XYZ file of C-alpha atoms in Angstrom:
239
model
C 25.784 -147.307 -10.527
C 28.524 -148.823 -12.676
C 27.917 -148.766 -16.443
C 29.483 -150.726 -19.289
C 28.857 -151.929 -22.840
C 28.758 -155.574 -23.952
C 29.395 -156.054 -27.672
C 27.469 -158.644 -29.680
C 30.029 -158.960 -32.485
C 30.201 -162.758 -32.684
C 33.982 -162.632 -32.990
C 33.876 -160.273 -35.983
C 34.469 -156.670 -34.928
C 34.133 -155.193 -38.422
C 31.242 -152.838 -39.144
C 28.438 -151.918 -36.773
C 26.906 -154.416 -34.385
C 24.519 -154.239 -31.440
C 25.791 -153.348 -27.972
C 24.069 -153.899 -24.641
C 24.311 -151.104 -22.090
C 24.654 -152.749 -18.684
C 23.895 -150.596 -15.618
C 24.421 -152.141 -12.165
C 23.800 -150.662 -8.729
C 26.685 -151.265 -6.318
C 24.501 -151.257 -3.200
C 21.581 -153.511 -4.172
C 22.795 -155.299 -7.299
C 19.816 -153.958 -9.272
C 20.641 -154.340 -12.972
C 19.160 -152.691 -16.037
C 20.098 -153.510 -19.639
C 19.312 -151.813 -22.953
C 20.405 -152.731 -26.471
C 21.716 -149.976 -28.768
C 22.620 -150.011 -32.468
C 26.331 -149.386 -31.924
C 28.729 -147.575 -29.594
C 27.799 -144.097 -30.828
C 27.363 -141.780 -27.849
C 23.946 -140.588 -29.068
C 22.449 -144.087 -28.672
C 24.237 -144.823 -25.406
C 23.156 -141.498 -23.910
C 19.517 -142.076 -24.894
C 19.569 -145.602 -23.457
C 21.059 -144.345 -20.192
C 18.238 -141.828 -19.819
C 15.687 -144.608 -20.432
C 17.347 -146.742 -17.766
C 17.178 -143.884 -15.281
C 13.408 -143.650 -15.741
C 12.990 -147.342 -14.850
C 15.071 -147.360 -11.679
C 13.206 -147.928 -8.389
C 15.452 -145.364 -6.692
C 17.105 -142.042 -7.408
C 20.253 -142.179 -9.527
C 22.995 -140.583 -7.429
C 26.082 -141.365 -9.455
C 27.534 -143.312 -12.374
C 30.966 -144.833 -12.850
C 32.165 -145.855 -16.318
C 35.243 -147.039 -18.153
C 37.218 -144.679 -20.377
C 35.397 -145.248 -23.674
C 34.319 -142.183 -25.660
C 30.724 -143.437 -25.582
C 30.774 -142.447 -21.891
C 33.536 -139.852 -21.570
C 32.020 -137.038 -23.606
C 30.697 -133.534 -23.125
C 27.036 -134.410 -23.577
C 26.933 -136.918 -20.717
C 29.134 -134.726 -18.532
C 26.831 -131.698 -18.951
C 23.777 -133.896 -18.299
C 25.269 -135.149 -15.024
C 26.113 -131.609 -13.944
C 22.592 -130.416 -14.704
C 20.907 -133.370 -12.948
C 23.361 -133.345 -10.002
C 24.621 -136.858 -10.734
C 28.158 -137.720 -9.643
C 30.199 -138.823 -12.667
C 33.406 -140.819 -12.135
C 35.507 -143.114 -14.296
C 37.674 -146.181 -13.771
C 41.432 -146.315 -14.152
C 42.651 -147.426 -17.560
C 43.311 -151.182 -17.885
C 41.862 -151.900 -14.419
C 38.750 -154.024 -14.968
C 38.461 -154.691 -11.235
C 37.518 -151.012 -10.831
C 34.155 -151.935 -12.391
C 33.841 -155.393 -10.839
C 30.117 -155.147 -10.063
C 29.016 -154.452 -13.618
C 31.649 -156.814 -15.055
C 30.037 -159.646 -13.078
C 26.624 -158.800 -14.534
C 28.096 -158.644 -18.044
C 28.477 -162.410 -17.729
C 25.741 -163.532 -15.343
C 22.985 -161.443 -16.973
C 23.955 -160.421 -20.515
C 26.186 -163.236 -21.780
C 24.167 -166.018 -20.168
C 21.036 -164.680 -21.852
C 22.433 -163.732 -25.263
C 25.587 -165.778 -25.700
C 28.260 -164.844 -28.230
C 26.410 -164.669 -31.562
C 26.692 -161.613 -33.802
C 23.623 -159.370 -33.783
C 23.606 -156.439 -36.209
C 20.114 -155.936 -37.668
C 17.156 -153.762 -36.682
C 15.016 -156.864 -36.192
C 17.499 -158.333 -33.748
C 17.732 -155.002 -31.913
C 13.960 -155.019 -31.369
C 13.958 -158.642 -30.164
C 16.892 -158.091 -27.795
C 15.249 -155.076 -26.183
C 12.065 -157.081 -25.685
C 14.172 -159.788 -24.081
C 15.868 -157.221 -21.828
C 12.423 -156.054 -20.728
C 11.579 -159.501 -19.371
C 15.125 -160.152 -18.184
C 15.205 -157.086 -15.893
C 12.060 -158.300 -14.106
C 13.216 -161.892 -13.792
C 16.738 -160.995 -12.639
C 15.905 -158.208 -10.205
C 12.810 -159.745 -8.649
C 13.584 -163.464 -8.574
C 17.338 -164.086 -8.774
C 18.971 -163.930 -5.306
C 22.636 -163.015 -5.043
C 25.164 -162.935 -2.210
C 27.298 -159.926 -1.307
C 30.707 -160.257 0.266
C 30.754 -158.857 3.800
C 34.461 -159.163 4.520
C 37.690 -160.609 3.200
C 40.420 -161.773 5.575
C 43.889 -162.985 4.648
C 45.159 -165.863 6.783
C 48.707 -166.662 5.741
C 48.637 -167.473 2.022
C 44.876 -168.010 1.955
C 42.019 -165.520 1.708
C 38.779 -166.195 3.567
C 35.628 -164.497 2.351
C 32.362 -164.125 4.231
C 29.067 -163.488 2.439
C 25.666 -162.347 3.589
C 22.413 -164.250 3.127
C 21.321 -164.520 -0.545
C 18.652 -161.951 -1.410
C 17.211 -160.595 -4.612
C 17.917 -157.012 -5.701
C 14.192 -156.391 -5.116
C 14.552 -157.404 -1.464
C 17.691 -155.323 -1.039
C 15.901 -152.261 -2.412
C 13.065 -152.742 0.079
C 15.618 -153.010 2.892
C 17.390 -149.816 1.835
C 16.607 -146.133 2.439
C 14.580 -145.720 -0.756
C 11.586 -143.380 -0.593
C 8.348 -144.985 0.618
C 6.466 -144.138 -2.579
C 9.062 -145.868 -4.753
C 8.952 -148.951 -2.534
C 5.170 -149.131 -2.752
C 5.297 -148.903 -6.552
C 7.934 -151.641 -6.642
C 5.823 -153.926 -4.430
C 2.800 -153.423 -6.707
C 4.929 -154.386 -9.684
C 6.286 -157.450 -7.890
C 2.926 -158.988 -6.930
C 1.825 -158.977 -10.585
C 4.832 -160.980 -11.787
C 4.939 -164.691 -12.576
C 8.544 -165.965 -12.733
C 7.591 -169.026 -14.786
C 5.877 -166.861 -17.411
C 8.837 -164.463 -17.493
C 11.170 -167.398 -18.078
C 8.963 -168.727 -20.891
C 8.999 -165.356 -22.637
C 12.778 -165.081 -22.256
C 13.282 -168.558 -23.723
C 10.908 -167.792 -26.604
C 12.882 -164.684 -27.583
C 16.207 -166.503 -27.181
C 14.952 -169.153 -29.632
C 14.057 -166.424 -32.133
C 17.547 -164.942 -31.938
C 19.102 -168.391 -32.332
C 17.037 -169.135 -35.449
C 17.962 -165.746 -36.941
C 21.608 -166.507 -36.237
C 21.349 -169.861 -38.044
C 19.698 -168.243 -41.082
C 22.405 -165.577 -41.221
C 25.118 -168.231 -41.046
C 23.487 -170.252 -43.857
C 23.246 -167.119 -46.006
C 26.887 -166.296 -45.331
C 27.987 -169.825 -46.274
C 25.880 -169.678 -49.444
C 27.433 -166.354 -50.490
C 30.934 -167.651 -49.767
C 30.311 -170.808 -51.805
C 28.789 -168.781 -54.652
C 31.812 -166.496 -54.697
C 34.159 -169.498 -54.693
C 32.250 -171.154 -57.547
C 32.406 -167.900 -59.499
C 36.176 -167.670 -59.044
C 36.593 -171.322 -60.059
C 34.531 -170.738 -63.208
C 36.599 -167.699 -64.170
C 39.827 -169.678 -63.717
C 38.577 -172.582 -65.842
C 37.351 -170.176 -68.524
C 40.715 -168.382 -68.687
C 42.593 -171.680 -68.914
C 40.297 -172.901 -71.699
C 40.651 -169.727 -73.778
C 44.420 -169.324 -73.469
């Protein structure tokens, strides 16, 4: 599985802000997401272990970029102990992690947008949203996989397989029978319309929080400006 972080900084990279850990299976497209407080390796490592517990198959290997939140002794020793293959991408080569990079947009950004999220309340809401999002995306969102790519002169022709959901691809793979049965039981209980309603409800909450934070920021900026203007007028009057 390829792993990556998506920052919710809102265009302001100062201070701490929430990150989403995105974990995508190369074979089936199964995607898991978890929100963490910041890029500290302790939070990322804990989230990765939580993701592993939710997977409908055994985690055989992970591939990351070169950030210190992934390339560290703690995660390396964990992979050795659990017999998980641990590889990393080449520096400045985003196409090395193309599968998870696609999900960064189609799953994370489409659901959360580009607002800044940096509070404990937002962290709790985002993780609730991710809980519904993983079910909706993996069970009900079909995707195509490229079968082959052929260059004909200056043009490249691509052929894709039939669109299937990650859930269907897992059932068609060599996953253990017990895991498949548990996944089927989970699937029959799901209502995609209800999942979508819950996702939209939580998105609205985040949007309202974002508006309140922006209003507070504008108020503080205006108050500071008024204070500076008052001090200037006072100095001019007393000179």
